[in-house]
Short mmCIF file of C-alpha atoms in Angstrom, two decimals:
data_model
loop_
_atom_site.label_atom_id
_atom_site.label_comp_id
_atom_site.label_asym_id
_atom_site.label_seq_id
_atom_site.Cartn_x
_atom_site.Cartn_y
_atom_site.Cartn_z
CA MET W 16 17.98 9.09 -0.39
CA SER W 17 18.44 12.75 -1.09
CA GLY W 18 15.79 15.29 -1.93
CA MET W 19 14.48 16.33 -5.31
CA SER W 20 14.21 19.71 -7.02
CA LYS W 21 12.50 22.84 -5.74
CA ILE W 22 9.44 22.33 -7.99
CA VAL W 23 8.75 18.85 -6.62
CA LYS W 24 9.20 20.06 -3.03
CA THR W 25 6.74 22.92 -3.53
CA ILE W 26 4.08 20.77 -5.18
CA SER W 27 4.45 18.12 -2.46
CA SER W 28 4.09 20.74 0.28
CA ILE W 29 0.89 22.00 -1.35
CA THR W 30 -0.72 18.60 -1.92
CA PHE W 31 0.34 16.89 1.31
CA PRO W 32 -2.31 18.57 3.54
CA LEU W 33 -5.02 17.80 0.99
CA ILE W 34 -4.05 14.13 0.82
CA THR W 35 -3.93 13.93 4.62
CA ILE W 36 -7.36 15.52 4.99
CA TYR W 37 -8.83 13.16 2.41
CA GLY W 38 -7.33 10.16 4.16
CA LEU W 39 -8.69 11.28 7.52
CA TYR W 40 -12.10 11.78 5.90
CA VAL W 41 -12.02 8.22 4.57
CA ILE W 42 -11.08 6.94 8.05
CA ALA W 43 -13.78 8.95 9.84
CA HIS W 44 -16.55 7.94 7.40
CA GLY W 45 -15.54 4.29 7.30
CA HIS W 46 -18.88 3.06 8.60
CA LEU W 47 -20.90 5.09 6.07
CA THR W 48 -19.07 5.20 2.76
CA PRO W 49 -16.60 2.91 1.00
CA GLY W 50 -13.41 3.03 2.98
CA GLY W 51 -12.30 2.53 6.53
CA GLY W 52 -9.23 2.41 8.67
CA PHE W 53 -7.04 0.40 6.31
CA GLN W 54 -7.79 2.36 3.17
CA GLY W 55 -7.59 5.81 4.79
CA GLY W 56 -4.41 4.84 6.57
CA ALA W 57 -2.91 3.72 3.29
CA ILE W 58 -3.86 7.07 1.71
CA VAL W 59 -2.22 9.09 4.50
CA ALA W 60 0.85 6.84 4.43
CA SER W 61 1.08 7.40 0.68
CA GLY W 62 1.10 11.16 1.27
CA CYS W 63 3.87 10.73 3.84
CA ALA W 64 5.82 8.59 1.36
CA MET W 65 5.46 11.38 -1.21
CA MET W 66 6.99 13.83 1.27
CA LEU W 67 9.75 11.30 1.91
CA VAL W 68 10.56 10.98 -1.79
CA SER W 69 10.54 14.71 -2.48
CA TYR W 70 12.42 15.92 0.59
CA GLY W 71 14.77 12.99 1.10
CA SER W 72 15.04 10.62 4.02
CA ILE W 73 17.73 12.62 5.86
CA TRP W 74 15.48 15.67 6.15
CA ILE W 75 12.57 13.49 7.32
CA VAL W 76 14.60 11.44 9.80
CA SER W 77 15.87 14.61 11.47
CA ARG W 78 12.22 15.44 12.26
CA VAL W 79 10.43 12.09 12.63
CA LYS W 80 12.07 9.31 14.60
CA GLU W 81 11.23 5.72 13.75
CA LYS W 82 10.98 4.96 17.44
CA ASN W 83 8.07 7.39 17.77
CA LEU W 84 6.35 5.79 14.78
CA SER W 85 6.73 2.40 16.43
CA ILE W 86 5.21 3.78 19.63
CA LEU W 87 2.27 5.23 17.66
CA GLU W 88 1.67 1.89 15.96
CA SER W 89 1.71 0.05 19.28
CA LEU W 90 -0.72 2.66 20.63
CA GLY W 91 -3.13 1.90 17.80
CA ALA W 92 -2.91 -1.84 18.46
CA VAL W 93 -3.45 -1.33 22.20
CA CYS W 94 -6.50 0.88 21.56
CA PHE W 95 -7.94 -1.76 19.22
CA ILE W 96 -7.52 -4.59 21.72
CA LEU W 97 -8.76 -2.37 24.55
CA LEU W 98 -11.99 -1.65 22.63
CA ALA W 99 -12.43 -5.39 22.06
CA LEU W 100 -11.84 -6.04 25.78
CA LEU W 101 -14.42 -3.36 26.68
CA GLY W 102 -16.88 -5.42 24.65
CA LEU W 103 -16.00 -8.35 26.91
CA GLY W 104 -16.56 -6.19 29.99
CA PHE W 105 -19.79 -4.41 29.10
CA GLY W 106 -21.38 -7.11 26.97
CA ALA W 107 -21.06 -10.84 26.85
CA VAL W 108 -18.28 -11.68 24.42
CA PHE W 109 -14.99 -10.44 22.99
CA PHE W 110 -15.55 -7.91 20.18
CA ASN W 111 -19.09 -7.22 21.37
CA ASN W 112 -20.43 -3.96 19.93
CA PHE W 113 -21.43 -2.55 23.31
CA LEU W 114 -22.14 1.04 22.18
CA VAL W 115 -24.85 0.31 19.64
CA GLY W 116 -28.40 1.09 20.77
CA THR W 117 -27.36 3.22 23.74
CA ASN W 118 -28.10 6.56 21.97
CA SER W 119 -24.84 7.97 23.36
CA LEU W 120 -21.65 8.56 21.37
CA PHE W 121 -21.93 6.70 18.03
CA GLY W 122 -24.80 4.71 19.54
CA VAL W 123 -27.73 5.61 17.28
CA VAL W 124 -29.24 2.80 15.23
CA PRO W 125 -30.06 3.99 11.69
CA ALA W 126 -33.35 3.26 9.99
CA ALA W 127 -33.25 0.01 8.04
CA GLY W 128 -32.86 0.22 4.32
CA SER W 129 -31.37 2.87 2.10
CA GLY W 130 -30.99 6.21 3.82
CA LEU W 131 -28.89 9.30 4.30
CA ALA W 132 -25.63 9.12 6.18
CA ASP W 133 -25.66 9.78 9.93
CA ILE W 134 -22.16 10.07 11.36
CA ASN W 135 -23.37 9.27 14.88
CA THR W 136 -24.00 5.58 14.20
CA GLY W 137 -21.97 2.42 14.23
CA GLY W 138 -21.19 1.71 17.90
CA VAL W 139 -17.51 0.94 18.40
CA ILE W 140 -16.85 0.61 14.65
CA PRO W 141 -15.76 4.29 14.14
CA LEU W 142 -13.48 4.09 17.19
CA MET W 143 -11.93 0.88 15.90
CA ASN W 144 -11.53 2.57 12.53
CA PHE W 145 -9.53 5.35 14.15
CA ALA W 146 -7.36 2.87 16.07
CA VAL W 147 -6.64 0.77 12.98
CA GLY W 148 -6.09 3.90 10.90
CA LEU W 149 -3.46 5.17 13.35
CA LYS W 150 -1.84 1.74 13.30
CA VAL W 151 -1.74 1.55 9.50
CA ILE W 152 -0.43 5.13 9.09
CA ALA W 153 2.39 4.63 11.57
CA GLY W 154 3.20 1.12 10.39
CA LEU W 155 3.36 1.75 6.64
CA PHE W 156 5.18 5.07 7.02
CA GLY W 157 7.64 3.45 9.41
CA ILE W 158 8.38 0.68 6.92
CA VAL W 159 8.87 3.12 4.02
CA LEU W 160 10.98 5.50 6.13
CA VAL W 161 13.29 2.78 7.41
CA MET W 162 13.79 1.23 3.98
CA ALA W 163 14.41 4.61 2.32
CA HIS W 164 16.87 5.65 4.99
CA ALA W 165 18.77 2.40 4.65
CA SER W 166 19.19 2.93 0.90
CA ARG W 167 21.00 6.26 1.16
CA THR W 168 24.52 6.39 -0.24
CA LYS W 169 27.66 7.02 1.75
CA GLY W 170 28.27 10.63 0.79
CA GLU W 171 24.86 11.88 1.88
CA LYS W 172 25.46 11.73 5.61
CA LYS W 173 25.57 15.31 6.61
CA MET F 22 18.32 -30.23 -18.78
CA SER F 23 18.83 -31.66 -15.38
CA ARG F 24 16.46 -33.91 -13.50
CA ARG F 25 15.47 -31.00 -11.30
CA ASP F 26 14.27 -28.94 -14.26
CA ILE F 27 12.21 -31.84 -15.58
CA ALA F 28 10.55 -32.27 -12.18
CA ALA F 29 9.81 -28.53 -12.05
CA VAL F 30 8.26 -28.51 -15.54
CA LEU F 31 6.18 -31.61 -14.78
CA SER F 32 4.83 -30.30 -11.48
CA PHE F 33 4.11 -26.91 -12.99
CA SER F 34 2.17 -28.47 -15.88
CA ILE F 35 0.10 -30.63 -13.52
CA VAL F 36 -0.76 -27.66 -11.32
CA ALA F 37 -1.55 -25.55 -14.41
CA MET F 38 -3.93 -28.26 -15.67
CA PHE F 39 -5.73 -28.32 -12.34
CA PHE F 40 -6.06 -24.53 -12.36
CA ILE F 41 -7.41 -24.37 -15.92
CA PHE F 42 -9.95 -27.12 -15.26
CA GLY F 43 -10.97 -25.48 -12.02
CA ALA F 44 -11.46 -22.13 -13.73
CA LEU F 45 -13.61 -23.70 -16.43
CA MET F 46 -15.74 -25.95 -14.22
CA ILE F 47 -16.47 -23.62 -11.30
CA HIS F 48 -19.97 -22.15 -11.00
CA PRO F 49 -20.77 -19.46 -13.58
CA PHE F 50 -19.57 -15.95 -12.85
CA GLY F 51 -22.13 -13.87 -10.98
CA ALA F 52 -24.14 -16.71 -9.42
CA PRO F 53 -22.59 -17.88 -6.13
CA ASP F 54 -23.93 -21.14 -4.69
CA GLU F 55 -24.28 -20.55 -0.94
CA THR F 56 -25.34 -17.06 0.08
CA GLY F 57 -27.24 -17.69 3.32
CA MET F 58 -24.72 -16.16 5.72
CA ASP F 59 -24.14 -13.11 3.52
CA ASP F 60 -27.89 -12.54 3.04
CA ASN F 61 -28.32 -12.70 6.80
CA ILE F 62 -25.52 -10.14 7.27
CA ILE F 63 -26.92 -7.84 4.55
CA THR F 64 -30.38 -7.96 6.13
CA ASN F 65 -29.36 -7.51 9.76
CA ALA F 66 -26.16 -5.45 9.59
CA GLN F 67 -27.86 -2.09 10.07
CA THR F 68 -29.93 -3.05 13.09
CA GLU F 69 -27.28 -5.18 14.76
CA THR F 70 -24.16 -3.06 14.32
CA GLY F 71 -25.58 0.34 13.42
CA ALA F 72 -23.24 0.77 10.46
CA ASN F 73 -24.50 1.54 6.97
CA ASN F 74 -21.43 -0.08 5.40
CA ALA F 75 -21.90 -3.83 5.60
CA VAL F 76 -18.26 -4.53 4.74
CA THR F 77 -17.00 -2.47 7.69
CA SER F 78 -19.51 -4.16 9.99
CA VAL F 79 -18.14 -7.54 8.87
CA VAL F 80 -14.53 -6.42 9.32
CA PHE F 81 -14.90 -4.93 12.79
CA ASP F 82 -17.88 -6.71 14.28
CA TYR F 83 -18.91 -10.06 12.82
CA ARG F 84 -15.34 -11.13 12.06
CA GLY F 85 -13.34 -9.06 14.51
CA PHE F 86 -10.96 -11.91 15.23
CA ASP F 87 -9.74 -11.87 11.64
CA THR F 88 -8.96 -8.19 11.99
CA LEU F 89 -7.16 -8.89 15.26
CA GLY F 90 -4.97 -11.48 13.56
CA GLU F 91 -4.34 -9.12 10.68
CA ALA F 92 -3.31 -6.36 13.09
CA THR F 93 -0.95 -8.82 14.76
CA ILE F 94 0.63 -9.69 11.40
CA LEU F 95 1.06 -6.01 10.50
CA PHE F 96 2.62 -5.30 13.89
CA THR F 97 4.98 -8.25 13.56
CA ALA F 98 6.03 -7.23 10.04
CA VAL F 99 6.71 -3.63 11.05
CA ALA F 100 8.69 -4.73 14.09
CA ALA F 101 10.70 -7.18 11.98
CA VAL F 102 11.49 -4.61 9.28
CA ILE F 103 12.61 -2.03 11.83
CA MET F 104 14.72 -4.67 13.56
CA ILE F 105 16.36 -5.75 10.28
CA PHE F 106 17.28 -2.20 9.28
CA ARG F 107 18.35 -1.01 12.70
CA ARG F 108 21.97 -1.97 12.24
CA LEU F 109 22.11 -0.49 8.74
CA ASN F 110 20.74 2.84 9.93
CA LYS F 111 23.26 3.27 12.72
CA MET U 5 -18.22 -21.22 -20.08
CA ILE U 6 -17.23 -18.00 -21.81
CA PHE U 7 -18.69 -16.07 -18.88
CA ASN U 8 -16.02 -17.55 -16.63
CA ILE U 9 -13.45 -15.08 -17.94
CA PRO U 10 -12.75 -13.63 -14.43
CA PHE U 11 -11.96 -17.11 -13.13
CA ILE U 12 -9.70 -17.74 -16.12
CA ALA U 13 -7.94 -14.44 -15.36
CA VAL U 14 -7.46 -15.64 -11.77
CA ALA U 15 -5.93 -18.91 -13.01
CA ALA U 16 -3.67 -17.01 -15.42
CA LEU U 17 -2.46 -14.62 -12.70
CA ILE U 18 -1.70 -17.43 -10.26
CA LEU U 19 0.04 -19.50 -12.93
CA ILE U 20 2.22 -16.59 -14.07
CA GLY U 21 3.19 -15.97 -10.45
CA LEU U 22 3.91 -19.67 -9.93
CA TYR U 23 6.03 -19.72 -13.08
CA ALA U 24 8.09 -16.81 -11.79
CA VAL U 25 8.55 -18.46 -8.40
CA ILE U 26 9.59 -21.84 -9.83
CA PHE U 27 11.68 -20.96 -12.89
CA LYS U 28 13.27 -17.58 -12.17
CA ARG U 29 16.59 -17.35 -10.35
CA ASN U 30 16.51 -13.69 -9.35
CA LEU U 31 15.11 -13.12 -5.87
CA ILE U 32 13.39 -9.87 -6.85
CA LYS U 33 11.57 -11.68 -9.66
CA MET U 34 10.49 -14.37 -7.21
CA VAL U 35 9.09 -11.69 -4.90
CA ILE U 36 7.19 -10.25 -7.87
CA GLY U 37 5.81 -13.74 -8.54
CA ILE U 38 4.60 -14.12 -4.96
CA THR U 39 2.88 -10.74 -5.25
CA LEU U 40 1.22 -11.87 -8.48
CA ILE U 41 -0.10 -15.01 -6.75
CA GLU U 42 -1.46 -12.83 -3.96
CA SER U 43 -3.20 -10.55 -6.49
CA GLY U 44 -4.75 -13.62 -8.08
CA VAL U 45 -6.08 -14.82 -4.75
CA ASN U 46 -7.54 -11.37 -4.03
CA LEU U 47 -9.21 -11.30 -7.45
CA PHE U 48 -10.57 -14.81 -6.84
CA LEU U 49 -12.17 -13.79 -3.53
CA ILE U 50 -13.73 -10.68 -5.06
CA THR U 51 -14.98 -12.69 -8.04
CA LEU U 52 -16.58 -15.30 -5.78
CA GLY U 53 -18.63 -12.66 -4.02
CA TYR U 54 -20.17 -11.06 -7.09
CA ARG U 55 -23.82 -11.49 -7.93
CA GLU U 56 -25.31 -10.68 -11.29
CA GLY U 57 -26.30 -7.00 -11.42
CA SER U 58 -25.55 -6.36 -7.74
CA ILE U 59 -24.46 -3.14 -6.03
CA ALA U 60 -21.89 -2.59 -3.30
CA PRO U 61 -23.20 -3.60 0.16
CA ILE U 62 -23.47 -0.04 1.47
CA TYR U 63 -26.82 1.42 2.49
CA THR U 64 -25.89 5.11 2.38
CA SER U 65 -27.96 6.61 -0.47
CA SER U 66 -28.04 3.26 -2.21
CA PRO U 67 -30.25 2.94 -5.29
CA GLY U 68 -31.69 -0.37 -4.07
CA GLY U 69 -31.50 -3.81 -5.57
CA ILE U 70 -29.55 -6.93 -4.64
CA MET U 71 -26.18 -6.49 -2.99
CA ALA U 72 -22.86 -8.24 -3.50
CA LEU U 73 -21.65 -10.58 -0.75
CA PRO U 74 -19.87 -8.57 1.99
CA VAL U 75 -17.79 -11.32 3.62
CA PRO U 76 -15.41 -12.01 0.67
CA GLN U 77 -14.85 -8.27 0.32
CA ALA U 78 -13.97 -7.94 4.01
CA LEU U 79 -11.57 -10.88 3.83
CA THR U 80 -9.95 -9.38 0.72
CA LEU U 81 -9.45 -6.15 2.64
CA THR U 82 -7.64 -8.11 5.35
CA SER U 83 -5.63 -9.99 2.74
CA ILE U 84 -4.41 -6.83 0.99
CA VAL U 85 -2.96 -5.35 4.19
CA ILE U 86 -1.30 -8.67 5.05
CA GLY U 87 0.15 -8.73 1.53
CA VAL U 88 1.68 -5.28 1.93
CA ALA U 89 3.24 -6.23 5.27
CA VAL U 90 4.65 -9.51 3.97
CA LEU U 91 5.96 -7.80 0.83
CA ALA U 92 7.86 -5.26 2.93
CA LEU U 93 9.33 -8.04 5.05
CA MET U 94 10.37 -10.05 1.96
CA LEU U 95 11.99 -7.03 0.31
CA SER U 96 13.96 -6.11 3.41
CA LEU U 97 15.24 -9.68 3.69
CA VAL U 98 16.23 -9.56 0.01
CA ILE U 99 18.13 -6.33 0.62
CA HIS U 100 20.01 -8.00 3.46
CA ILE U 101 20.80 -11.05 1.36
CA TYR U 102 22.23 -8.81 -1.36
CA ARG U 103 24.40 -6.94 1.11
CA HIS U 104 25.68 -10.19 2.56
CA TYR U 105 26.32 -12.29 -0.57
CA GLY U 106 26.68 -9.61 -3.25
CA THR U 107 24.31 -11.43 -5.59
CA LEU U 108 20.61 -12.15 -5.98
CA ASP U 109 20.96 -15.45 -7.88
CA VAL U 110 19.43 -18.23 -5.78
CA ARG U 111 21.80 -20.82 -7.27
CA LYS U 112 24.79 -18.91 -5.90
CA ILE U 113 23.35 -18.22 -2.43
CA GLY U 114 24.11 -21.07 -0.09
CA GLY U 115 24.88 -23.41 -2.94
CA PRO U 116 26.89 -26.63 -2.63
CA GLU U 117 30.23 -24.85 -3.12
CA GLU U 118 29.35 -22.53 -0.23
#
């Protein structure tokens, strides 16, 4: 599809970084607040889809290749499975949360009950959030990009 | 009206009856019957997984295999969509 | 019985989706029906996990009190992402069917006259 008017392009350029930052915040605080990898990834992918609608798929495809998005998505999946396998190696079982209680990165156990948020908790859950978030961003944006690029009309090839 | 339409209407009405009866005779809203597993997770999620968000601890720790299957489905769907549109985008 | 309104809404959503899948001939409308069924299932899972007067199962600055069941919410989260992926796959197949046959009517696609 082709791009839209100058006004839409300007507003999209202004709001796209804010949407991306908010989505990354939701991903990074997935173990503390409502949200997580899926929801934050969907937010960032929505921002990318907004850029796609306003600028047109030809402009986007000349900068972002779908092959690279596919590689990013596979990277997220591999990171996720690798973290699960590390649980098998360090602990006893697949998907074992081996980082919790070690007081290292993300290893602090919070006090039971209602409390303030401490970002340094959660074990492997924040890392898995990042892996799944990368996977969802690349996957959803890849789907939207491919479908939008396939629906362009004949005269728009430039 | 062909025989096929009559069969469709009949089966749809029977399924609709089952759904309406099920919606009326299920336990009252806001009072689930069995909550033992969820109470256990709510009580122990903070000490066992270290996450304040019990839903995230269920998604990535207690039921990680579900998330693995879901990631597989997402990967398969993305790969299939890119494969379907590859010829069109040439 | 009147307090079962969420369950009745679930039944209505699923039945509307089922109606669209069974009686409509347009493929896009059938895809919309499948999405409606999926929304009904998601609403059913969320409704099952609600307790009277409960809060979300998150401990960060929580006001205290009983919490809703976390497992149905987590499974709904999984189900939503699966729904998006399957919806994209269905729509791309529908696009291909339209390009190949030139119609979206299921009675004309692969019918007996072929």
